[in-house]
Amino acid sequence: MVNPFQFLQEVRAEAAKVTWPTRRETFITTGLVILMVLFASLFFVIVDYALRFGVGLMIGVGR
């Protein structure tokens, strides 16, 4: 078992080694994530519409 005080000291030492992003890097990354979400949602809307249209044609042909 590790002493809880020693554990907390080691956690603080490891946290001090972390390289945190700058405010600018955070804004750029956030903007890119939002942009990719918009593109992905647009893609899936188009694919959903195309599949719905195709299935509708197939069902309509059988009538």
Short mmCIF file of N, CA and C in Angstrom, two decimals, residues 6-45:
data_model
loop_
_atom_site.label_atom_id
_atom_site.label_comp_id
_atom_site.label_asym_id
_atom_site.label_seq_id
_atom_site.Cartn_x
_atom_site.Cartn_y
_atom_site.Cartn_z
N GLN A 6 1.95 10.45 -0.08
CA GLN A 6 2.94 10.23 -1.15
C GLN A 6 2.23 10.13 -2.51
N PHE A 7 1.08 9.45 -2.52
CA PHE A 7 0.31 9.33 -3.75
C PHE A 7 -0.09 10.70 -4.27
N LEU A 8 -0.60 11.57 -3.41
CA LEU A 8 -1.00 12.91 -3.83
C LEU A 8 0.19 13.73 -4.33
N GLN A 9 1.34 13.56 -3.71
CA GLN A 9 2.54 14.25 -4.18
C GLN A 9 2.91 13.80 -5.59
N GLU A 10 2.81 12.50 -5.83
CA GLU A 10 3.14 11.97 -7.16
C GLU A 10 2.12 12.43 -8.21
N VAL A 11 0.87 12.52 -7.82
CA VAL A 11 -0.16 13.01 -8.74
C VAL A 11 0.13 14.46 -9.10
N ARG A 12 0.46 15.28 -8.13
CA ARG A 12 0.78 16.69 -8.41
C ARG A 12 2.01 16.81 -9.30
N ALA A 13 3.01 15.95 -9.07
CA ALA A 13 4.22 15.99 -9.89
C ALA A 13 3.90 15.62 -11.34
N GLU A 14 3.06 14.62 -11.54
CA GLU A 14 2.68 14.22 -12.90
C GLU A 14 1.82 15.29 -13.56
N ALA A 15 0.92 15.91 -12.82
CA ALA A 15 0.07 16.97 -13.37
C ALA A 15 0.90 18.17 -13.78
N ALA A 16 2.00 18.42 -13.10
CA ALA A 16 2.87 19.54 -13.46
C ALA A 16 3.57 19.29 -14.79
N LYS A 17 3.70 18.04 -15.20
CA LYS A 17 4.38 17.70 -16.45
C LYS A 17 3.47 17.86 -17.68
N VAL A 18 2.17 18.02 -17.45
CA VAL A 18 1.22 18.11 -18.55
C VAL A 18 1.41 19.42 -19.30
N THR A 19 1.42 19.34 -20.63
CA THR A 19 1.49 20.54 -21.47
C THR A 19 0.08 20.91 -21.87
N TRP A 20 -0.45 21.98 -21.30
CA TRP A 20 -1.81 22.39 -21.56
C TRP A 20 -1.86 23.23 -22.82
N PRO A 21 -2.93 23.10 -23.64
CA PRO A 21 -3.02 23.90 -24.87
C PRO A 21 -3.29 25.37 -24.54
N THR A 22 -2.87 26.22 -25.46
CA THR A 22 -3.13 27.65 -25.27
C THR A 22 -4.61 27.92 -25.60
N ARG A 23 -5.05 29.12 -25.26
CA ARG A 23 -6.42 29.51 -25.55
C ARG A 23 -6.68 29.48 -27.06
N ARG A 24 -5.71 29.93 -27.84
CA ARG A 24 -5.85 29.94 -29.30
C ARG A 24 -5.98 28.52 -29.84
N GLU A 25 -5.13 27.61 -29.36
CA GLU A 25 -5.20 26.22 -29.81
C GLU A 25 -6.55 25.59 -29.45
N THR A 26 -7.07 25.93 -28.29
CA THR A 26 -8.36 25.40 -27.86
C THR A 26 -9.47 25.89 -28.76
N PHE A 27 -9.47 27.19 -29.11
CA PHE A 27 -10.50 27.74 -30.00
C PHE A 27 -10.41 27.12 -31.40
N ILE A 28 -9.20 26.96 -31.91
CA ILE A 28 -9.03 26.37 -33.25
C ILE A 28 -9.52 24.93 -33.26
N THR A 29 -9.13 24.16 -32.26
CA THR A 29 -9.55 22.76 -32.19
C THR A 29 -11.06 22.65 -32.04
N THR A 30 -11.65 23.49 -31.21
CA THR A 30 -13.10 23.48 -31.02
C THR A 30 -13.81 23.82 -32.32
N GLY A 31 -13.31 24.82 -33.03
CA GLY A 31 -13.90 25.20 -34.31
C GLY A 31 -13.83 24.08 -35.33
N LEU A 32 -12.71 23.37 -35.37
CA LEU A 32 -12.57 22.25 -36.30
C LEU A 32 -13.50 21.11 -35.94
N VAL A 33 -13.68 20.86 -34.66
CA VAL A 33 -14.60 19.80 -34.24
C VAL A 33 -16.02 20.15 -34.64
N ILE A 34 -16.43 21.39 -34.41
CA ILE A 34 -17.78 21.83 -34.79
C ILE A 34 -17.96 21.72 -36.30
N LEU A 35 -16.95 22.11 -37.07
CA LEU A 35 -17.02 22.03 -38.52
C LEU A 35 -17.16 20.57 -38.99
N MET A 36 -16.40 19.67 -38.40
CA MET A 36 -16.48 18.26 -38.77
C MET A 36 -17.84 17.67 -38.39
N VAL A 37 -18.41 18.09 -37.27
CA VAL A 37 -19.73 17.61 -36.88
C VAL A 37 -20.77 18.08 -37.89
N LEU A 38 -20.66 19.32 -38.34
CA LEU A 38 -21.60 19.82 -39.35
C LEU A 38 -21.47 19.05 -40.66
N PHE A 39 -20.25 18.81 -41.11
CA PHE A 39 -20.05 18.05 -42.34
C PHE A 39 -20.57 16.62 -42.20
N ALA A 40 -20.30 15.98 -41.06
CA ALA A 40 -20.76 14.61 -40.85
C ALA A 40 -22.28 14.55 -40.81
N SER A 41 -22.90 15.51 -40.13
CA SER A 41 -24.37 15.50 -40.06
C SER A 41 -24.98 15.75 -41.44
N LEU A 42 -24.39 16.64 -42.22
CA LEU A 42 -24.87 16.88 -43.58
C LEU A 42 -24.73 15.61 -44.43
N PHE A 43 -23.61 14.94 -44.31
CA PHE A 43 -23.38 13.70 -45.04
C PHE A 43 -24.45 12.66 -44.70
N PHE A 44 -24.72 12.47 -43.41
CA PHE A 44 -25.69 11.46 -43.00
C PHE A 44 -27.11 11.84 -43.38
N VAL A 45 -27.42 13.12 -43.42
CA VAL A 45 -28.74 13.55 -43.89
C VAL A 45 -28.90 13.19 -45.36
#
